[in-house]
PDB file of C-alpha atoms in Angstrom:
ATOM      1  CA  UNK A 134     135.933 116.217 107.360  1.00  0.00           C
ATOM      2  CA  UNK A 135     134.340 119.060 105.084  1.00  0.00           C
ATOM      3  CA  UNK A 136     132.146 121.280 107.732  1.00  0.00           C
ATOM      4  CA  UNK A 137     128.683 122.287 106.796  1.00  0.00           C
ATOM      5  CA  UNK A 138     128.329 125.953 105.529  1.00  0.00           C
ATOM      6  CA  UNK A 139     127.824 128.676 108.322  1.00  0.00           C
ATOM      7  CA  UNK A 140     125.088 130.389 105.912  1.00  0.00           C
ATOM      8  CA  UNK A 141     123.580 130.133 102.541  1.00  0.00           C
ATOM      9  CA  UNK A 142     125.110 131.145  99.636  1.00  0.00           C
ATOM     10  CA  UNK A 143     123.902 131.617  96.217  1.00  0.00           C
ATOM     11  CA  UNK A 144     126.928 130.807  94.401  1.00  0.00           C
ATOM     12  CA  UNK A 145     127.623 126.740  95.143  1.00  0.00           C
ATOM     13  CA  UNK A 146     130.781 125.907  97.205  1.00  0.00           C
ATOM     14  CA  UNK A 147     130.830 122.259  96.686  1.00  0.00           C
ATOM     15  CA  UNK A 148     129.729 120.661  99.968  1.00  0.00           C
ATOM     16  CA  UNK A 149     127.544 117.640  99.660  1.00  0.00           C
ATOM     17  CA  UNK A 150     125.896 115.812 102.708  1.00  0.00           C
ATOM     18  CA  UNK A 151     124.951 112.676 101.442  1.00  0.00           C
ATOM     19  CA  UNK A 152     122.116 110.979 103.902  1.00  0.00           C
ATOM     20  CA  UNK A 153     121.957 106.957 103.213  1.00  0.00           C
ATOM     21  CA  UNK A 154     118.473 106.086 103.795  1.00  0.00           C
ATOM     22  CA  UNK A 155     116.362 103.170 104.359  1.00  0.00           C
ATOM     23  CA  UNK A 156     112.591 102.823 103.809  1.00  0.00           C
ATOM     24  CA  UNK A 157     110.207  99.797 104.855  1.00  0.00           C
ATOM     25  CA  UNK A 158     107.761  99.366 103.734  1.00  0.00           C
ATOM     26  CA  UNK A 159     104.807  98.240 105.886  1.00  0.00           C
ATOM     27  CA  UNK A 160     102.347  97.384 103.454  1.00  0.00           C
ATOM     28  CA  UNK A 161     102.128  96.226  99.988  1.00  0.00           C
ATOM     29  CA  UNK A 162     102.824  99.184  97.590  1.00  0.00           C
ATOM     30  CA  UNK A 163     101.596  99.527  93.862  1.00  0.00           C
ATOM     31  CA  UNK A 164     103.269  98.970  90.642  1.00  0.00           C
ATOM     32  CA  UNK A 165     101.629 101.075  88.362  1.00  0.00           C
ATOM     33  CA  UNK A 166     103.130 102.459  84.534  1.00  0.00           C
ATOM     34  CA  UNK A 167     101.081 104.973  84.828  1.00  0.00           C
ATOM     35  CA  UNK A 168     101.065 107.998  86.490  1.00  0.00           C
ATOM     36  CA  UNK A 169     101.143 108.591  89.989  1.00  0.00           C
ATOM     37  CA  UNK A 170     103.168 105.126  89.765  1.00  0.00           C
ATOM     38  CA  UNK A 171     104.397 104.110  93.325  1.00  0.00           C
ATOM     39  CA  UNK A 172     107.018 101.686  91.842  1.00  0.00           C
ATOM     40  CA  UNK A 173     108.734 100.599  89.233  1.00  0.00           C
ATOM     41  CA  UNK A 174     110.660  97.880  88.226  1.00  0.00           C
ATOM     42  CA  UNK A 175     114.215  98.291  86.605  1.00  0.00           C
ATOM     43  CA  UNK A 176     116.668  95.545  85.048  1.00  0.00           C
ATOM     44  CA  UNK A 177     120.555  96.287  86.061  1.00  0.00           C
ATOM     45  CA  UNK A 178     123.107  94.912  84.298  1.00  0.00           C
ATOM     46  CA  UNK A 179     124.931  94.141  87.201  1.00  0.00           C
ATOM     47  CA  UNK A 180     122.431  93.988  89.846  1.00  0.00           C
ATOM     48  CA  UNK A 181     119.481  91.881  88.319  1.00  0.00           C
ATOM     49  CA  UNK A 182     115.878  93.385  88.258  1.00  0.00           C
ATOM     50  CA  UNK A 183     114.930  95.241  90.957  1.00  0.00           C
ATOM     51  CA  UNK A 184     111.871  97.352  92.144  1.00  0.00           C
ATOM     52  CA  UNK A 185     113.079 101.053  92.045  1.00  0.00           C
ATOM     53  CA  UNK A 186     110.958 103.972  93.669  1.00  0.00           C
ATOM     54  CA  UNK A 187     111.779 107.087  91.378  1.00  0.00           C
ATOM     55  CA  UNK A 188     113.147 109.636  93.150  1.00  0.00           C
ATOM     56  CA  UNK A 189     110.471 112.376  91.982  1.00  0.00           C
ATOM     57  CA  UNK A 190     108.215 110.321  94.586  1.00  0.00           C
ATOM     58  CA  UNK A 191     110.009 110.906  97.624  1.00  0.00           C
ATOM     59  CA  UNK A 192     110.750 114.557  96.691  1.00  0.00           C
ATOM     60  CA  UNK A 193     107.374 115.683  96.385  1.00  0.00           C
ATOM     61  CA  UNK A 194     106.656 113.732 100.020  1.00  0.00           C
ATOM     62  CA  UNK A 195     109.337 115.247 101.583  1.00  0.00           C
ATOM     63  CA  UNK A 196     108.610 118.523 100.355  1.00  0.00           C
ATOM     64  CA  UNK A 197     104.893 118.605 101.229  1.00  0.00           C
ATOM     65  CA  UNK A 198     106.498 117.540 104.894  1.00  0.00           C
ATOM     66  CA  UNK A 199     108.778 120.125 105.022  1.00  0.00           C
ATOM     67  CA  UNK A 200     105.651 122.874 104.037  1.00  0.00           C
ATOM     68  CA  UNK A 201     103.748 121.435 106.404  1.00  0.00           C
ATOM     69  CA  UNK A 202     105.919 121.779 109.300  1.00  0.00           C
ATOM     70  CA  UNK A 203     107.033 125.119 107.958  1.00  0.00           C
ATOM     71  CA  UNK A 204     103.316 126.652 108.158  1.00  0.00           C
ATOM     72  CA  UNK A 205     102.897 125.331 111.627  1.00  0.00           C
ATOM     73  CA  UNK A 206     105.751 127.620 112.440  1.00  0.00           C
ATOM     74  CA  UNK A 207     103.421 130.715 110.748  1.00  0.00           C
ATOM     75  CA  UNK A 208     106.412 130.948 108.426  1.00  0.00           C
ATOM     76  CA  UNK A 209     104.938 131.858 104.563  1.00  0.00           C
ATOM     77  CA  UNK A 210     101.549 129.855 105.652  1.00  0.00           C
ATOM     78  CA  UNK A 211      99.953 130.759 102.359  1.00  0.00           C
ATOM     79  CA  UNK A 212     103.324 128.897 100.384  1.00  0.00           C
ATOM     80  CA  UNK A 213     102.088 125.583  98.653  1.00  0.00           C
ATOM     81  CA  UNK A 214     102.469 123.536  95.609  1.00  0.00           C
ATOM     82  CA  UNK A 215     102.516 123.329  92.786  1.00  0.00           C
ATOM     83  CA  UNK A 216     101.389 127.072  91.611  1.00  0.00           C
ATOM     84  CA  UNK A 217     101.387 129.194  94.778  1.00  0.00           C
ATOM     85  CA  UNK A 218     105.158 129.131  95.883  1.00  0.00           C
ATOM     86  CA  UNK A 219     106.532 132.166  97.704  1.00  0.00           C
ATOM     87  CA  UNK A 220     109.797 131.514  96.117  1.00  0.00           C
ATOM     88  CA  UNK A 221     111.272 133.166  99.590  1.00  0.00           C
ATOM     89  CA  UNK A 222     111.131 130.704 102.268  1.00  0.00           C
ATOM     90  CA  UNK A 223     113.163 128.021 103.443  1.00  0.00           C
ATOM     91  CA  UNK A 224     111.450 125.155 101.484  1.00  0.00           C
ATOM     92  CA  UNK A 225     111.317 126.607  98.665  1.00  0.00           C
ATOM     93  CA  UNK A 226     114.934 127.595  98.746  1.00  0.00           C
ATOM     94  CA  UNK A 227     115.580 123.718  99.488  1.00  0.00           C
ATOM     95  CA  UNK A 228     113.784 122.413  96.764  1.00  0.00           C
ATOM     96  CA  UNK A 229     113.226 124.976  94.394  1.00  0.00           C
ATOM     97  CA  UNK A 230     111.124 127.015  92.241  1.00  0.00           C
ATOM     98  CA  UNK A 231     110.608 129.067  88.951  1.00  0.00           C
ATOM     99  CA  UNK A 232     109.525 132.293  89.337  1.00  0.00           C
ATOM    100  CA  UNK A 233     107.814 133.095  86.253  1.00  0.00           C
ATOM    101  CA  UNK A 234     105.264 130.687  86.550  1.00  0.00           C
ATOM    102  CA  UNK A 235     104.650 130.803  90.811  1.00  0.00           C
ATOM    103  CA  UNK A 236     102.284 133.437  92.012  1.00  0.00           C
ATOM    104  CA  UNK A 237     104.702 135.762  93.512  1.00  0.00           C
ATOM    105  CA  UNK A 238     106.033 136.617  90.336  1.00  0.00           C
ATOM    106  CA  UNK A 239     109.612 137.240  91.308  1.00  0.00           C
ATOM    107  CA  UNK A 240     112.324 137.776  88.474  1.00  0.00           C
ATOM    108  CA  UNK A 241     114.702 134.670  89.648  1.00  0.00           C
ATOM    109  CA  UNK A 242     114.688 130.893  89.788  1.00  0.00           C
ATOM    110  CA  UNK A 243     115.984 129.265  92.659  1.00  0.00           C
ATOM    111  CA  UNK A 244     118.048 125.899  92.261  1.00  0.00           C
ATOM    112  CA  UNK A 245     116.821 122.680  94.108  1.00  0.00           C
ATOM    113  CA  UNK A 246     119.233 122.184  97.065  1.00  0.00           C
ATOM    114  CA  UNK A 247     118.319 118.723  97.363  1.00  0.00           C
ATOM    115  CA  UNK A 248     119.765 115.852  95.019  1.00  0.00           C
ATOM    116  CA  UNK A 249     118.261 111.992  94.837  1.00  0.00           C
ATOM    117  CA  UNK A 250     117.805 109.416  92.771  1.00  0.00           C
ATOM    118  CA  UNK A 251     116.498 106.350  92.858  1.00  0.00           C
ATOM    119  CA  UNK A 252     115.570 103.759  95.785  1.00  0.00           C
ATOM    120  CA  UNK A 253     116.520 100.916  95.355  1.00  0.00           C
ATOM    121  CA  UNK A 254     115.040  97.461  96.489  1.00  0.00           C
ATOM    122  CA  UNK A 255     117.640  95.326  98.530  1.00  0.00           C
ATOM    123  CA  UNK A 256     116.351  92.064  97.615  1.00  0.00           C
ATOM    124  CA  UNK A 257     115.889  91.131  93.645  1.00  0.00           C
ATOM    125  CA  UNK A 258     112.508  91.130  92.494  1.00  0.00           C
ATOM    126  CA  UNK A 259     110.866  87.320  92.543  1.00  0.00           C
ATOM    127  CA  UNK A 260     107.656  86.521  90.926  1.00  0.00           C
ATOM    128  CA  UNK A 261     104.664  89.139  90.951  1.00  0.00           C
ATOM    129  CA  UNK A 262     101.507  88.210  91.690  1.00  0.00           C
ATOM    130  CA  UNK A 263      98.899  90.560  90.187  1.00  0.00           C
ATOM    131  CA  UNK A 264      96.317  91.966  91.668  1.00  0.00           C
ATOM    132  CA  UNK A 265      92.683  92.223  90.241  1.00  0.00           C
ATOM    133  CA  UNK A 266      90.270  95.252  91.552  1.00  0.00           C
ATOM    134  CA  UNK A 267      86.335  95.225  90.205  1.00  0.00           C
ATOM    135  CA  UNK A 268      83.304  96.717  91.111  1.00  0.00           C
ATOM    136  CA  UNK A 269      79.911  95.088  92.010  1.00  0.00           C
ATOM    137  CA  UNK A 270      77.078  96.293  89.860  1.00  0.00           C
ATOM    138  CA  UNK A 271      74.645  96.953  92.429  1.00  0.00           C
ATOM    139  CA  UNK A 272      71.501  96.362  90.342  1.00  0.00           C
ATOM    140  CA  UNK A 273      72.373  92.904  88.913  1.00  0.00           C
ATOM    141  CA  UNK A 274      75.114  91.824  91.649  1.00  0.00           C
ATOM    142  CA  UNK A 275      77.625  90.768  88.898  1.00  0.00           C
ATOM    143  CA  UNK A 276      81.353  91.874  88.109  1.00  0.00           C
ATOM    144  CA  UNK A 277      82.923  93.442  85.247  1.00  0.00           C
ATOM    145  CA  UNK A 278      82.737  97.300  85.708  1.00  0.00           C
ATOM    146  CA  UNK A 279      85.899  99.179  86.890  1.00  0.00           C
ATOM    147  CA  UNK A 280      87.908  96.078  86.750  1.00  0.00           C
ATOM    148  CA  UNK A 281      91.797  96.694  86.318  1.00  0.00           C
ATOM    149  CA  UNK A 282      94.665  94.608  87.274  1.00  0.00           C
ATOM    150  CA  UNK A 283      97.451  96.285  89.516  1.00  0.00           C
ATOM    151  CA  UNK A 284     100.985  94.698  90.746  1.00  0.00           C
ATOM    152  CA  UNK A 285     101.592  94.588  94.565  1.00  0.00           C
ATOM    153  CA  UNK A 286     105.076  94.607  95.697  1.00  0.00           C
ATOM    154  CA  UNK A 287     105.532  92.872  99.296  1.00  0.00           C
ATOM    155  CA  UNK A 288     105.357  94.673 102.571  1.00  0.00           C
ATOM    156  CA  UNK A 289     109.124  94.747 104.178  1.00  0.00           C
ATOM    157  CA  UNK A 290     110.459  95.042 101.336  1.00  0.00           C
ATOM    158  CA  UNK A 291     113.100  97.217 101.520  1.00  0.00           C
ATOM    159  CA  UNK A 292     115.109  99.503  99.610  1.00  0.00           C
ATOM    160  CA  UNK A 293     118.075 102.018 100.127  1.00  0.00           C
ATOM    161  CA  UNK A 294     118.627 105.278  98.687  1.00  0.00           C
ATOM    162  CA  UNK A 295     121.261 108.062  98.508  1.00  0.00           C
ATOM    163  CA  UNK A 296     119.660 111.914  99.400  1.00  0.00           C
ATOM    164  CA  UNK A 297     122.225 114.681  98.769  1.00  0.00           C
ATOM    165  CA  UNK A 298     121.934 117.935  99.881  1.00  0.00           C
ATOM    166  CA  UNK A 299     124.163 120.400  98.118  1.00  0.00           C
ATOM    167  CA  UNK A 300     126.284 123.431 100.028  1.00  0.00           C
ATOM    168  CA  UNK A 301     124.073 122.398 103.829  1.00  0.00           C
ATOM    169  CA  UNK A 302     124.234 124.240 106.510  1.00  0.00           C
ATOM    170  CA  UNK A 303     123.466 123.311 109.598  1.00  0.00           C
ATOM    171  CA  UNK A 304     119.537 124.339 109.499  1.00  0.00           C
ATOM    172  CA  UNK A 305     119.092 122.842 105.707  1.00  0.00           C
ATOM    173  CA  UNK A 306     120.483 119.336 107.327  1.00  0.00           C
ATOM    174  CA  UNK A 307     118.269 119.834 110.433  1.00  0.00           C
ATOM    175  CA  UNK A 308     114.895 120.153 108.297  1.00  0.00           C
ATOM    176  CA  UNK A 309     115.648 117.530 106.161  1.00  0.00           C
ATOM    177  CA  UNK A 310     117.173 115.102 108.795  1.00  0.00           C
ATOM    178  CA  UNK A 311     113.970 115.430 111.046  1.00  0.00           C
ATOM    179  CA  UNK A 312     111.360 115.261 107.735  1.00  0.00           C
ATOM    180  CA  UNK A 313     112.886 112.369 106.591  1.00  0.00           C
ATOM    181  CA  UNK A 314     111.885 110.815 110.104  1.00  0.00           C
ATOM    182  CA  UNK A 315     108.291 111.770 109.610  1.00  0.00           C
ATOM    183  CA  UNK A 316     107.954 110.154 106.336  1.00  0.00           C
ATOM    184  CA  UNK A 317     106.111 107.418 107.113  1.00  0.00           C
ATOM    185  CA  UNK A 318     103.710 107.041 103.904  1.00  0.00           C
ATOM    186  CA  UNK A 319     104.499 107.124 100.346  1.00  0.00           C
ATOM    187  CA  UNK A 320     101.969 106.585  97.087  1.00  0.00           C
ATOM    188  CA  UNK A 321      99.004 107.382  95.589  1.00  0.00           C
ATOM    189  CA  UNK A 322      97.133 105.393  97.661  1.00  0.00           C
ATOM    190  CA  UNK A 323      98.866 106.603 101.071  1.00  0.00           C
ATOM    191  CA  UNK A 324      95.233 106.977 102.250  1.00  0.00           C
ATOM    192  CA  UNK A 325      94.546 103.225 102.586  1.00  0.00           C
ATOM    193  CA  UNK A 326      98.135 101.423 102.272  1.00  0.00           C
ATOM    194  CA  UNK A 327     101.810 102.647 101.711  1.00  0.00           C
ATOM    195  CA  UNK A 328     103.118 102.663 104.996  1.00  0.00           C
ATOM    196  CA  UNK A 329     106.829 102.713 105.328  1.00  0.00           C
ATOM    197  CA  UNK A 330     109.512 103.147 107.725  1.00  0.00           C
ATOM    198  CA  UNK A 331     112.408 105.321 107.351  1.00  0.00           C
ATOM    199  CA  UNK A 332     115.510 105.433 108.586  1.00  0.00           C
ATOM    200  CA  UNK A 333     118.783 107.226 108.124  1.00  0.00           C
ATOM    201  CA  UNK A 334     121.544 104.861 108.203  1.00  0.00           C
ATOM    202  CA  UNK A 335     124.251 107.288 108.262  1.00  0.00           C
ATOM    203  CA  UNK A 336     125.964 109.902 106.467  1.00  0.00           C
ATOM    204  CA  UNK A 337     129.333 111.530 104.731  1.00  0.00           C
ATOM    205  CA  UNK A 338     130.080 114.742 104.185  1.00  0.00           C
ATOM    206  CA  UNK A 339     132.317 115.677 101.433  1.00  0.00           C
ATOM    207  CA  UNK A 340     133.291 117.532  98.145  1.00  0.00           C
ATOM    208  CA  UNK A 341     131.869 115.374  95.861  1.00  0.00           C
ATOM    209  CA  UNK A 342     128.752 112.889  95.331  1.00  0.00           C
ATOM    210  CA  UNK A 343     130.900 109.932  96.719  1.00  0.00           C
ATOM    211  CA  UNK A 344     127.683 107.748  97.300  1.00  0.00           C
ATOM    212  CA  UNK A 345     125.294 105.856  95.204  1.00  0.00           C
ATOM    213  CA  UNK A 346     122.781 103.372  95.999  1.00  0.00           C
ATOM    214  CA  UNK A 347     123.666 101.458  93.486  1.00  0.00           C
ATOM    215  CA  UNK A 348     127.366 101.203  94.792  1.00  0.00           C
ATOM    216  CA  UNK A 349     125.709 100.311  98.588  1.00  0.00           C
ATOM    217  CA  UNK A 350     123.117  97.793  97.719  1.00  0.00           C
ATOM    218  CA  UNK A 351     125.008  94.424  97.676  1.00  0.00           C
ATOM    219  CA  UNK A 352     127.627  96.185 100.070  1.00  0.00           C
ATOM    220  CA  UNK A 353     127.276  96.516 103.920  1.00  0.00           C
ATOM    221  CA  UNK A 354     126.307  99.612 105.132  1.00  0.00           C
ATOM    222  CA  UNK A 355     128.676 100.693 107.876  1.00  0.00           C
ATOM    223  CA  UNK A 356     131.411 103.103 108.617  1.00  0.00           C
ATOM    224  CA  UNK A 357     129.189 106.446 108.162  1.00  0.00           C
ATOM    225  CA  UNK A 358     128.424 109.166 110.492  1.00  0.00           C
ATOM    226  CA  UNK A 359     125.971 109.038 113.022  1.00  0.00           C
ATOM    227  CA  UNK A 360     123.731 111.724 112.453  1.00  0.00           C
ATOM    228  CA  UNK A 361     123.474 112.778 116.514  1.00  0.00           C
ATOM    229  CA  UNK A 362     127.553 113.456 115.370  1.00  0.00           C
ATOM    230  CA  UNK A 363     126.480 116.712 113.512  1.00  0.00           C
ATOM    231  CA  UNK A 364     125.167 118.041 116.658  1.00  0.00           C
ATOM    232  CA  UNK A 365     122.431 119.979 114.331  1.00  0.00           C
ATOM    233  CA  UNK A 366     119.681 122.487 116.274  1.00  0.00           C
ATOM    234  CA  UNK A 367     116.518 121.887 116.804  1.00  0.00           C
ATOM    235  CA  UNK A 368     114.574 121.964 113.479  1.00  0.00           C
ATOM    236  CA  UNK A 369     112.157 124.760 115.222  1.00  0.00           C
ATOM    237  CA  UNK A 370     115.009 126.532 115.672  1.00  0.00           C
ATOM    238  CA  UNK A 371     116.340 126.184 112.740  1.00  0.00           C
ATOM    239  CA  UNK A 372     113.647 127.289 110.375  1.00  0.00           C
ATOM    240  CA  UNK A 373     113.403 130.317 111.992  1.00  0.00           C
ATOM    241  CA  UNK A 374     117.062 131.261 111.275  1.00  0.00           C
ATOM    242  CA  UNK A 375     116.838 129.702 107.811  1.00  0.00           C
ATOM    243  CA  UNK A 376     113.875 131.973 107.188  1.00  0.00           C
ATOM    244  CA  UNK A 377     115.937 135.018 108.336  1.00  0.00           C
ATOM    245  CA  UNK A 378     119.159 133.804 106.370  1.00  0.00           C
ATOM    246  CA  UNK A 379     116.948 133.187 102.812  1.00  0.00           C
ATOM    247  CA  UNK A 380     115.327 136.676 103.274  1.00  0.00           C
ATOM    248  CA  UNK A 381     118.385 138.592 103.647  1.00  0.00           C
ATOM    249  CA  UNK A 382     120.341 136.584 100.683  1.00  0.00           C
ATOM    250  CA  UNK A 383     117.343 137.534  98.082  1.00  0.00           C
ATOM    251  CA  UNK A 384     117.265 141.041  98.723  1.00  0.00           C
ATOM    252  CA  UNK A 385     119.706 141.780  96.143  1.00  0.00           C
ATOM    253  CA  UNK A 386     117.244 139.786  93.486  1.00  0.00           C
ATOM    254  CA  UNK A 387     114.266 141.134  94.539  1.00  0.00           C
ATOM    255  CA  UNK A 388     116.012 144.503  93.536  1.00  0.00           C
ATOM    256  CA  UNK A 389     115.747 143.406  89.810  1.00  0.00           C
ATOM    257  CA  UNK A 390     111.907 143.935  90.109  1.00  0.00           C
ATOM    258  CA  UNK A 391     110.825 147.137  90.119  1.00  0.00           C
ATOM    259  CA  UNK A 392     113.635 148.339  86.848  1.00  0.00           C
ATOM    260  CA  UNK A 393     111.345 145.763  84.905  1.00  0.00           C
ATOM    261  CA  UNK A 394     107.876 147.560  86.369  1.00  0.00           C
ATOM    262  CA  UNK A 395     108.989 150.858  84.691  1.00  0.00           C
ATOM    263  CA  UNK A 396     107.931 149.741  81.159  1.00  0.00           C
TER     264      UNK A 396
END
C-alpha cells in the first residue's frame, strides 16, 4: 500500500487518501437554486435523478471546523474566512488560499490539499413535495407577505461521497478524519434544521483518484481500510506538528517579500 508522506512538501508526490463518506441526514434539508442552496437535484444518464449536495458545501463546513478547532489550540486564533487568512497555518495549507487578496499579504498562493466532489443521494429522487413559508400580517391577521415556496428533501436520506486528500501525511489525515466526525450540520439553515450524520466508511490509499461516488453508489461498499488501520495521532497532537512543519516549509517564500518592499 502507498504510505502517507512523513512531511509536507510543496512540490506534489502523487499520494491520494481517498475517505468514502456517508452523511444522514436527520432532518429535512432545502432545495434551493439559489444561493446558499443546500441541495440540488441532478439527472445521470446512468444513474437516474438524484439529489446531489455540491461539494463547495461541505468544504466550507469542514473548513470552518477545522478553524475552529485550530483556534482552540491558540494556533493563528486571529485566521478566518473569507478575507482574513494567515495563509501560514495548517488549515489554510489544507484548503488553501490566495495571497494577494488575504490580509497577510504574502507573495504566494497555496494549493487546496483537499479534493471532493459531489454527494450523492443513494436512493433516486421520488416525488417532491413543496413547501410553502408566509408571514402573518400582524395588523390585519391575513397571509400573503414573505410567502415563497421551498423543496424539502426527506430526513435519512442518504448520500455518499468521495473526499481526497492529496500528498497526506499523517497529521493532514488526522485533522480531517476527526472534523469529518464533528460535522454534524450542513445548510443555510443549520440553525433550525440540517442535521446529519457522518460517517467514514472506509478508505484507500493510492497513486491515483481510484474512487468516485458515482462508481460506489449502486455498488456495495466494502473491502476498504478501516480508518483505526492508519494508526494516525491524536489530532491535538497533530496540529501542533503540522503547524511547526507548514512554518518551516514557507520560509523560503516568505523570503520573496521583502526584494518586492524595496521599490
Amino acid at each position: 500500500m502507498t504510505p502517507l508522506l512523513k512531511e509536507p512538501s510543496i512540490l506534489s508526490q502523487g499520494v491520494y487518501l481517498q475517505l468514502v463518506t456517508k452523511i444522514k441526514f436527520l432532518d429535512e434539508a432545502i432545495i434551493r437554486s439559489n444561493d446558499p442552496e443546500e441541495v440540488l437535484t441532478f439527472k445521470y444518464q446512468s444513474l437516474g435523478n438524484r439529489f446531489v449536495i455540491p461539494w463547495r458545501k461541505i468544504k466550507a463546513k469542514l473548513r470552518r471546523l477545522v478553524m475552529e478547532k485550530q483556534r482552540s489550540l491558540n494556533i493563528e486564533p486571529g485566521c478566518h474566512l473569507k478575507d482574513d487568512l494567515c495563509m501560514k497555518c495548517s488549515s489554510c495549507f489544507i484548503f488553501g488560499g490566495t495571497g494577494e487578496t488575504s490580509s497577510a499579504n504574502v507573495p504566494y498562493n497555496i494549493l487546496a490539499r483537499i479534493l471532493g466532489e459531489s454527494f450523492i443521494s443513494t436512493s433516486q429522487v421520488g416525488e417532491i413535495q413543496p413547501y410553502t413559508q408566509n408571514a402573518v400580517d400582524e395588523e390585519d391577521l391575513t397571509t400573503g407577505q414573505a410567502l415563497m415556496s421551498i423543496t424539502p428533501v426527506p430526513k435519512e436520506t442518504e448520500f455518499i461521497g468521495v473526499i481526497t486528500l492529496k500528498d497526506p501525511t499523517p497529521e493532514i489525515a488526522s485533522i480531517i478524519v476527526d472534523n469529518l466526525k464533528r460535522l454534524t450540520r450542513i445548510g443555510a439553515r443549520s440553525v433550525e434544521w440540517g442535521r446529519v450524520e457522518t460517517t467514514i466508511l472506509g478508505f484507500k490509499l493510492s497513486d491515483r483518484e481510484a474512487l468516485t461516488a458515482y462508481n460506489l453508489i449502486d455498488s456495495k461498499i466494502d473491502g476498504f481500510g478501516k480508518i483505526d488501520d492508519l494508526k494516525l495521532p491524536v489530532v491535538e497532537e497533530a496540529y501542533k506538528t503540522l503547524d511547526e512543519q507548514v512554518k518551516n516549509l514557507i520560509k523560503p517564500l516568505l523570503k520573496k517579500k521583502p526584494e518586492e518592499s524595496k521599490e
